[in-house]
Structure formats: C-alpha cells, structure tokens
Coordinates of C-alpha atoms in Angstrom, one line a residue:
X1 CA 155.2 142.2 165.1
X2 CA 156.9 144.3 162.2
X3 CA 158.0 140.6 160.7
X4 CA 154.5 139.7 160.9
X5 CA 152.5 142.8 159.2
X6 CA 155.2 142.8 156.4
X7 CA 154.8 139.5 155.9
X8 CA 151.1 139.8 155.8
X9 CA 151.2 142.7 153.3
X10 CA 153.4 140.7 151.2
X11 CA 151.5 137.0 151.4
X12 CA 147.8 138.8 152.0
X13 CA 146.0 137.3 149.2
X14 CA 147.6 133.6 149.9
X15 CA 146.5 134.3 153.5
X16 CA 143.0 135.4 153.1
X17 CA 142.2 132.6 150.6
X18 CA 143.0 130.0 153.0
X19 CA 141.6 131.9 155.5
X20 CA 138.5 132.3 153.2
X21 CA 138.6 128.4 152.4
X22 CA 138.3 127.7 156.1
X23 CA 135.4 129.9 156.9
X24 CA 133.7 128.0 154.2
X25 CA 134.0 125.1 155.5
X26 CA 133.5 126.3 159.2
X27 CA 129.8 128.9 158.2
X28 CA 128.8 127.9 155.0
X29 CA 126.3 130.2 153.6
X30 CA 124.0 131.1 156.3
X31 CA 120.8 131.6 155.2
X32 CA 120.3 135.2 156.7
X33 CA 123.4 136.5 156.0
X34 CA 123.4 138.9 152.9
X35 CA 125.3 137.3 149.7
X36 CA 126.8 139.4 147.5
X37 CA 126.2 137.4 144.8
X38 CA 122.4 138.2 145.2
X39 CA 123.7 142.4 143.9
X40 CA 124.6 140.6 141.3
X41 CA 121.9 138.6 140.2
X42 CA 120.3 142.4 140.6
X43 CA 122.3 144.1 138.6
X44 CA 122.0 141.6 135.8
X45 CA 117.9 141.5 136.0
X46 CA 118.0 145.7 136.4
X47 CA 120.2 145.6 133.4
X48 CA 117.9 142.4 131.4
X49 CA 114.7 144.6 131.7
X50 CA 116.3 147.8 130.6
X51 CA 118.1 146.2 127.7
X52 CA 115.9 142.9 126.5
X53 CA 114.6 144.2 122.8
X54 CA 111.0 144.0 122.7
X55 CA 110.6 144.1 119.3
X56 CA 113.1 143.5 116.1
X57 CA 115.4 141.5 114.9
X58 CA 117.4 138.4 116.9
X59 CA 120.7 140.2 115.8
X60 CA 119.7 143.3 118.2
X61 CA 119.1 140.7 121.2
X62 CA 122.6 139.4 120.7
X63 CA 124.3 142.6 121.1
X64 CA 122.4 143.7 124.0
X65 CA 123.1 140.6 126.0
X66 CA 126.8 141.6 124.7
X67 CA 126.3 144.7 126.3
X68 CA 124.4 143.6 129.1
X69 CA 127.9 140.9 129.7
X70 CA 130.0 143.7 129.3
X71 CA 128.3 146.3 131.8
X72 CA 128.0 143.7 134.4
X73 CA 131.9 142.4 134.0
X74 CA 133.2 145.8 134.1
X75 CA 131.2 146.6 136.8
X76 CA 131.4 143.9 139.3
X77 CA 135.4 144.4 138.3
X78 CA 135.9 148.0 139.1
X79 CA 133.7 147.7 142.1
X80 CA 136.0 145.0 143.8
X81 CA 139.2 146.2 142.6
X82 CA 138.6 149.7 143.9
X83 CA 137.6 148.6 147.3
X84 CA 139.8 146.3 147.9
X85 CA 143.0 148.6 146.7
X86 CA 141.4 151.6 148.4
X87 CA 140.8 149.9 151.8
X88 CA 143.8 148.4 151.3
X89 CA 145.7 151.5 151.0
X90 CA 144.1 153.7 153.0
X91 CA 144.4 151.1 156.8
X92 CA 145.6 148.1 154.9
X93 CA 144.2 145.8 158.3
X94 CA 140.4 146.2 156.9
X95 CA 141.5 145.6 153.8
X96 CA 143.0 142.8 154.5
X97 CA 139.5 141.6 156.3
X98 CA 137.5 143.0 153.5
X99 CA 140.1 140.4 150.7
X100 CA 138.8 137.3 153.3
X101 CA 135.4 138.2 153.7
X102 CA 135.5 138.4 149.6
X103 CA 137.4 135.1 149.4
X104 CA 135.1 133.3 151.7
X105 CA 131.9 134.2 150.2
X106 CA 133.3 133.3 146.3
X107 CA 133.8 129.4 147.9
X108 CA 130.5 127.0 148.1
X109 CA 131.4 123.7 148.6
X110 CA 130.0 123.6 152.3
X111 CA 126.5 125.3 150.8
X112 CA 127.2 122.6 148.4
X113 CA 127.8 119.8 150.5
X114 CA 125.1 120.7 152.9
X115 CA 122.2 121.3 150.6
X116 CA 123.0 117.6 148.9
X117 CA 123.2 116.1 152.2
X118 CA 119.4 118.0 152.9
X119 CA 118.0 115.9 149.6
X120 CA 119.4 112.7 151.3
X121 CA 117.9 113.7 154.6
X122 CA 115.0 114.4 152.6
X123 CA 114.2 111.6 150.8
X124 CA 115.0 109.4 153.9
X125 CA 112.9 111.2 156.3
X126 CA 110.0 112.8 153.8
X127 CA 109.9 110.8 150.9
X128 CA 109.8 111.3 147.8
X129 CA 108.0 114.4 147.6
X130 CA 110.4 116.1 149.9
X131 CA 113.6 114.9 147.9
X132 CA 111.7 116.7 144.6
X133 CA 111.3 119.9 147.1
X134 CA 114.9 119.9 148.6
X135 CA 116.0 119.4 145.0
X136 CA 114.6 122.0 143.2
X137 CA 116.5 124.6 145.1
X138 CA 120.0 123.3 143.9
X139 CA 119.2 122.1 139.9
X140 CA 117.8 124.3 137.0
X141 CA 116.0 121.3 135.6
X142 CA 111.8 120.3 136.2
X143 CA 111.9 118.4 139.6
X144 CA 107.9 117.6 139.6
X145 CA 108.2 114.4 137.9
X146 CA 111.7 112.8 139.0
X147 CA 111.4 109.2 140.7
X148 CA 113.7 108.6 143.6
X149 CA 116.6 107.8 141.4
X150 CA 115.8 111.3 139.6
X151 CA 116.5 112.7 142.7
X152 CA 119.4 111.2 143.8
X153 CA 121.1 111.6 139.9
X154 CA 119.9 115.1 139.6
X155 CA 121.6 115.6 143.1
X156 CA 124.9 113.7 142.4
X157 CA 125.0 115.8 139.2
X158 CA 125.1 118.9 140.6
X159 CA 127.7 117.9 143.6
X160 CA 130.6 116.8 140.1
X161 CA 129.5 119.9 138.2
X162 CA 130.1 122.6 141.5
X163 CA 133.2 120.6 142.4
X164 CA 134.3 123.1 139.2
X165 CA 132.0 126.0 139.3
X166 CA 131.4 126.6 143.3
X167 CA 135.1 125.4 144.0
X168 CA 138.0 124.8 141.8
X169 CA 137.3 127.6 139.1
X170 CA 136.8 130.6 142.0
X171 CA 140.2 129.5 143.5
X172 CA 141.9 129.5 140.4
X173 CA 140.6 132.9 139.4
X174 CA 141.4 134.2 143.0
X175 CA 144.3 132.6 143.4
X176 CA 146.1 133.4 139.7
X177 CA 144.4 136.8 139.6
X178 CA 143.4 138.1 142.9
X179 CA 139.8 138.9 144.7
X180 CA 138.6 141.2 141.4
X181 CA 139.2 138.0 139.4
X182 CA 137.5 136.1 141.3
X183 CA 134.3 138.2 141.4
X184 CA 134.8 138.3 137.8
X185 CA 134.1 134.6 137.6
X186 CA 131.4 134.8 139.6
X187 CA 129.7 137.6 137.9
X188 CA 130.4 135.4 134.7
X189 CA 128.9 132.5 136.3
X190 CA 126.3 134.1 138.1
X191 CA 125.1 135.5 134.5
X192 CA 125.4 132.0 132.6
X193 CA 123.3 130.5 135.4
X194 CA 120.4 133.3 134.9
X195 CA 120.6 134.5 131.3
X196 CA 122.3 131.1 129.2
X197 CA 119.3 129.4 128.5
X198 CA 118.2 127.7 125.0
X199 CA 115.1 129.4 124.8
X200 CA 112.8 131.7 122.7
X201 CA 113.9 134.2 125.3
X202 CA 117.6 133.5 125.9
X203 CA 118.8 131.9 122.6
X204 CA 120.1 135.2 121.1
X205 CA 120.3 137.5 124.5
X206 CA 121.7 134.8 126.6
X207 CA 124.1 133.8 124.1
X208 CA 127.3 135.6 125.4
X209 CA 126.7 135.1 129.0
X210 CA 126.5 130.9 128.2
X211 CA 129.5 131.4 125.6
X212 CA 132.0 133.3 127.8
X213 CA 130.9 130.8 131.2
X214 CA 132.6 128.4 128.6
X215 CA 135.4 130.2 128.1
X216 CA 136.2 130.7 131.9
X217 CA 135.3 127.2 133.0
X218 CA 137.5 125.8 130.3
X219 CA 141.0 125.2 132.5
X220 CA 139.6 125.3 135.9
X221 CA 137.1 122.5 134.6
X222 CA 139.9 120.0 133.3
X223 CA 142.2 120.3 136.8
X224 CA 139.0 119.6 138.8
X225 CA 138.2 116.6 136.9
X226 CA 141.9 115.0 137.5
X227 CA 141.6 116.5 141.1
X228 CA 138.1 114.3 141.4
X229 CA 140.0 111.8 140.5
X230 CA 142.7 111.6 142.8
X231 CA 139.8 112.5 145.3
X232 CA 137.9 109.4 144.3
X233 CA 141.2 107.2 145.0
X234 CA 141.5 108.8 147.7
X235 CA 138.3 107.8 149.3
X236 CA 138.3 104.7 148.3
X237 CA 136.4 104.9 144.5
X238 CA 136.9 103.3 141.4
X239 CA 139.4 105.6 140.1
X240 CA 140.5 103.4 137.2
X241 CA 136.6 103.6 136.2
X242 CA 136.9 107.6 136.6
X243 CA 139.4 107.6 134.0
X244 CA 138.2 105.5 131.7
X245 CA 134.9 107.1 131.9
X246 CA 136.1 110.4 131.8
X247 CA 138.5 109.6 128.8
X248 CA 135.0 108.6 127.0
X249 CA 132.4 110.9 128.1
X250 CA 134.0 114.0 129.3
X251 CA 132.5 115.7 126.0
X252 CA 128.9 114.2 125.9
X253 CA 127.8 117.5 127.0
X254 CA 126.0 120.6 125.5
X255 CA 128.4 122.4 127.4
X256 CA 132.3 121.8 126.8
X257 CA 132.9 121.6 130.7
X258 CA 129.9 120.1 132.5
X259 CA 130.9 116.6 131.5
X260 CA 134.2 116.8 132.9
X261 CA 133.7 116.0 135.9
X262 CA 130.3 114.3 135.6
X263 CA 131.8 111.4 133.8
X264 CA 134.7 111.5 136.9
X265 CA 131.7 111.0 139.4
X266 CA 130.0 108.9 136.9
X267 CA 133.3 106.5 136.5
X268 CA 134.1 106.5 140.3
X269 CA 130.7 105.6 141.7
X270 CA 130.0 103.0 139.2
X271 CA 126.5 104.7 138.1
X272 CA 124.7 106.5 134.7
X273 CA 124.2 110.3 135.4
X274 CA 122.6 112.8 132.7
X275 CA 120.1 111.4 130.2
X276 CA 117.0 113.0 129.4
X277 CA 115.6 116.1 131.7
X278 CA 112.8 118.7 131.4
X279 CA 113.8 122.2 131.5
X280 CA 110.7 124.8 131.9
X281 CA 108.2 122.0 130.9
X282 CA 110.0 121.2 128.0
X283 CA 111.7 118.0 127.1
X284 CA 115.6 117.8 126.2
X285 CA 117.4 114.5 124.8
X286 CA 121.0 114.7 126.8
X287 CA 123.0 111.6 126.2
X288 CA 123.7 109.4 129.4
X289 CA 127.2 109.8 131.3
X290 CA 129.0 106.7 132.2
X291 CA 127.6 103.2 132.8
X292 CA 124.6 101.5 134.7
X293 CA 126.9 99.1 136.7
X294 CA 124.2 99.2 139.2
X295 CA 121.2 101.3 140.5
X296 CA 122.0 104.7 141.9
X297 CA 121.1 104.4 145.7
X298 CA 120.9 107.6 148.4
X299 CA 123.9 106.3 150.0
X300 CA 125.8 107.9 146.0
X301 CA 125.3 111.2 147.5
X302 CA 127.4 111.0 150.7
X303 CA 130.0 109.5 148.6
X304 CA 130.2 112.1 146.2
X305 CA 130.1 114.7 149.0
X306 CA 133.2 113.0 150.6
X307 CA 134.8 112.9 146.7
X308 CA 134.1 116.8 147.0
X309 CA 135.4 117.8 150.6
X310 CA 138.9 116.0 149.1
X311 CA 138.8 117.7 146.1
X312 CA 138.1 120.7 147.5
X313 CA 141.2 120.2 149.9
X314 CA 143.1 119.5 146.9
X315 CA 142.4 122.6 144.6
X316 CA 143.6 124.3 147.3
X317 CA 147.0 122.9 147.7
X318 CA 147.3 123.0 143.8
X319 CA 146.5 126.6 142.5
X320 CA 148.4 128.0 146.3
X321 CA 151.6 125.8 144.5
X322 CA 150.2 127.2 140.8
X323 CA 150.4 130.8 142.2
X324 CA 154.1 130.1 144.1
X325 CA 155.3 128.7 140.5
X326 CA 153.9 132.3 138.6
X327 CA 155.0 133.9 141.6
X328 CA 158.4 132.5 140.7
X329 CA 158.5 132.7 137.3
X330 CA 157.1 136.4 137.0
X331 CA 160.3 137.2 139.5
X332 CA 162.6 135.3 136.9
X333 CA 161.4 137.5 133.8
X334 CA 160.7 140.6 135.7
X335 CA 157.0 140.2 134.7
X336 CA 154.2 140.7 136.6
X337 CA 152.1 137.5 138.0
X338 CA 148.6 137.7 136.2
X339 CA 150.8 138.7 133.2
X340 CA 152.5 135.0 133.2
X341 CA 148.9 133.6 134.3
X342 CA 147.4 134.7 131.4
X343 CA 150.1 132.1 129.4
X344 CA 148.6 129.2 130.9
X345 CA 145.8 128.2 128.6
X346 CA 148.9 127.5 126.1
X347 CA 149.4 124.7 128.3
X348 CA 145.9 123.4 127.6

C-alpha cells in the first residue's frame, strides 16, 4: 500500500489526466452539474462591464481588454495553483481527487461528440428547423438561415476545430504544465470565445483575448491536425486527401489555427467546409476549405465524430509520451519539466 501512495504522489498528474480523460468520455458534461468554466465566463463579463471604456479613444479599449486578459489569467492561475498545492499538501488524497475533478472538466470531446450527434438526431427526426435550433447552441455564427447542408457543415466544422480547442490543446497544457496550465488555457479560450469578436464593440477591447487564443492554440493546433489524420486512416478516410488538403488550406483562415484541422476534416471526408457565414446579422466572405467532391450528407457528421473519439484517444497517448520525454530530459539537465516545455515551440 506504501508502493502504491508513493507511486501516486509521484505519477498524480499522469494519473488523474487519464483518469480525467475517462470520466469524459464515461459523464460528459451533464447538463445540471455546475461547470467551472461558467465562473469564468463571470469573471470575464464582471470584469468587461467594469472596464469597457464608454467614451474615448480606441487606444484606451485596447489596454483595458489587456488588463481585462491579464486579471482574468492571473486569476484563474493563482486560484488553481493554490488549491491544488494546498489540498495537496495539506491531505494529499483530496488533492489528488480535486487534480481529476479539474482534469476531467478541462476535456469536451464527449459534450462535443454528443451535442453533434443531437443536430443529426435533429435534423433526422425534426427537420430542418430543429437542426438550426440544435445548432445554434454549439457555433457562434447566425443559424436562422442555414439550409440542411448549412447545418450539417456548420456542425462538421465545429467537431475539426474542438478536436484542438476542447481536446488536444487542454491535454497538452495539462499534460506539459500541470492542472494550473490547463485552466490557463481554458481561461484564454474561454475569453477568445466571449470577447474576440471583429466588431464595433470587440475590435480594440477584444483584441488581446483573440491575439493570445492564437498564440496558445499555435502547437496544440498543428499536432491535432496530423493526429486527425492518422485518425482519419484510421477509420477508414481519405487520408492521402487530408494531407493534400491540409498542405493547401490549412492557412485559409482569419485565424492561424482554425484551418488546421478543418482542411484535415475537409480532405478526409471528401467535402467543402467554411465559405461565407453571417455573424450577428452581418455578412462575412470566408474562403471555402477543401473541395466539393460531393454534397455533404448527415451521415459526415458520425464520421467526423468517429475521426474525433480516435483522435482524442491519440492526443492522449502522445503528450502522456511528450510529458515522459520532458520528464526525461529535465532529469538529464537537472532542469525542471515546464522549464524544458517551454523549449518546444523551437521545434515549431
């Protein structure tokens, strides 16, 4: 029993990410269970309406939002480190539940997986108008006008961009730099997805949060679109298409990272994704992702949800080995492991 708790204290945060990857895939996100990403999303609106300039010049909204970034990354951090290393410290059995519980609600891919599966069910069983509904409460974009194949893209969209945000980019943070770094990327995330608009409002205020979501997503963007593509040989795809897609398109993208692996779906399923979407009634000219080989069909989503579960799986096994290699290399140079983690973007 000795072996075992020293071993635990030693391994914990391997052990309660794959303990938290399995809950995720067991619960979900029930829908009344408390989140707390949704403190979050509260602290940054508490935080928006005492800082948003109402008057003056755009330069003053850009350092707010800077401000705004910083409070609510410095916060979230500090929170999550102290409770984590105080629990930990002080009956290091609850903290160790506490790092799982922390690691389990940072993962989405069953939410993920679940709610795309809910537009398919949707549109089979309700129609149109109950695909727009079931839509609109997983994509930012205008739903109210989207055909069937809208519906269907909008939804296949958002399963290749959340492969990387609600998966691969919270285990690498997690995994390279423990539970506060993941809840840093979620913060930063959580922000991007409330505050980075191109708007009147956002443009200047919103400008850091949509910058630094960049900046995070950068790696953990890249090794989920090569994990989406062993996923889609995996389960049977066109992974020669992936690549050659995602060699072309992985860049025709406002965003540096969305693209990745859109293009990877895009390739792999033989369809066009992106194009031209309304945002807040408003009209915005994206350029199409990959190629109209044929019509998208409902059937697109289950196969990108099985392209997902195996990518998932994947990110797993490769930021656990990531984390053994730091491991070993911080023992080598008597450094500490996020200090050698924080070399990797050299390799990108």
């Amino acid at each position: 029993m000795q072996q075992f708790y020293g071993f635990l204290q030693q391994w914990h945060l391997e052990v309660a990410a794959v303990l938290g990857f399995l809950l995720d895939w067991l619960l979900g996100d029930p829908e009344h269970w408390f989140h707390p990403v949704r403190l979050i999303g509260g602290l940054v609106r508490e935080l928006e309406r005492r800082l948003y300039p109402k008057a003056g010049p755009q330069v003053s909204a850009f350092w707010n939002g800077l401000f705004l970034w910083l409070c609510c990354v410095g916060a979230v951090g500090s929170v999550v480190f102290c409770l984590t290393a105080g629990l930990r410290g002080a009956f290091f059995p609850l903290g160790f539940l506490f790092e799982i519980l922390l690691s389990y609600q940072l993962l989405a891919a069953r939410c993920l997986r679940d709610s795309a599966e809910r537009v398919a069910r949707a549109l089979g069983e309700g129609g149109l108008a109950a695909g727009r509904k079931a839509v609109s409460y997983i994509v930012g974009r205008d739903t109210e006008a989207l055909d069937e194949a809208g519906v269907i893209r909008a939804t296949v969209e958002t399963v290749a961009e959340n492969a990387s945000d609600g998966e691969a980019a919270p285990l690498f943070y997690l995994l390279l730099f423990g539970v506060t770094g993941g809840w840093v990327y979620k913060a930063v995330n959580t922000m991007d997805s409330m505050l980075g608009y191109k708007n009147a409002r956002y443009e200047f205020f919103g400008r850091v949060a949509a910058r630094m979501d960049d900046v995070f997503n950068w790696i953990p963007a890249r090794i989920a679109a090569l994990l989406l593509i062993a996923a889609a040989a995996i389960t049977g795809q066109n992974a020669g298409e992936a690549v050659r897609i995602f060699r072309r398109d992985r860049f025709r993208h406002a965003s540096p990272n969305s693209a990745q692996t859109e293009s990877v779906m895009a390739g792999a399923l033989g369809v066009r994704l992106a194009g031209p979407a309304s945002y807040f009634g408003e009209r915005k000219e994206k350029p199409y992702i990959g190629d109209a080989g044929r019509e998208i069909e409902t059937e697109d989503i289950a196969r990108a949800n099985r392209m997902l579960t195996v990518a998932s799986w994947l990110s797993l096994f490769f930021f656990l080995a990531l984390r053994l290699l730091c491991r070993a290399i911080a023992a080598k140079l008597a450094l500490s492991l996020q200090s050698v983690a924080v070399l990797l973007p050299l390799l990108f």
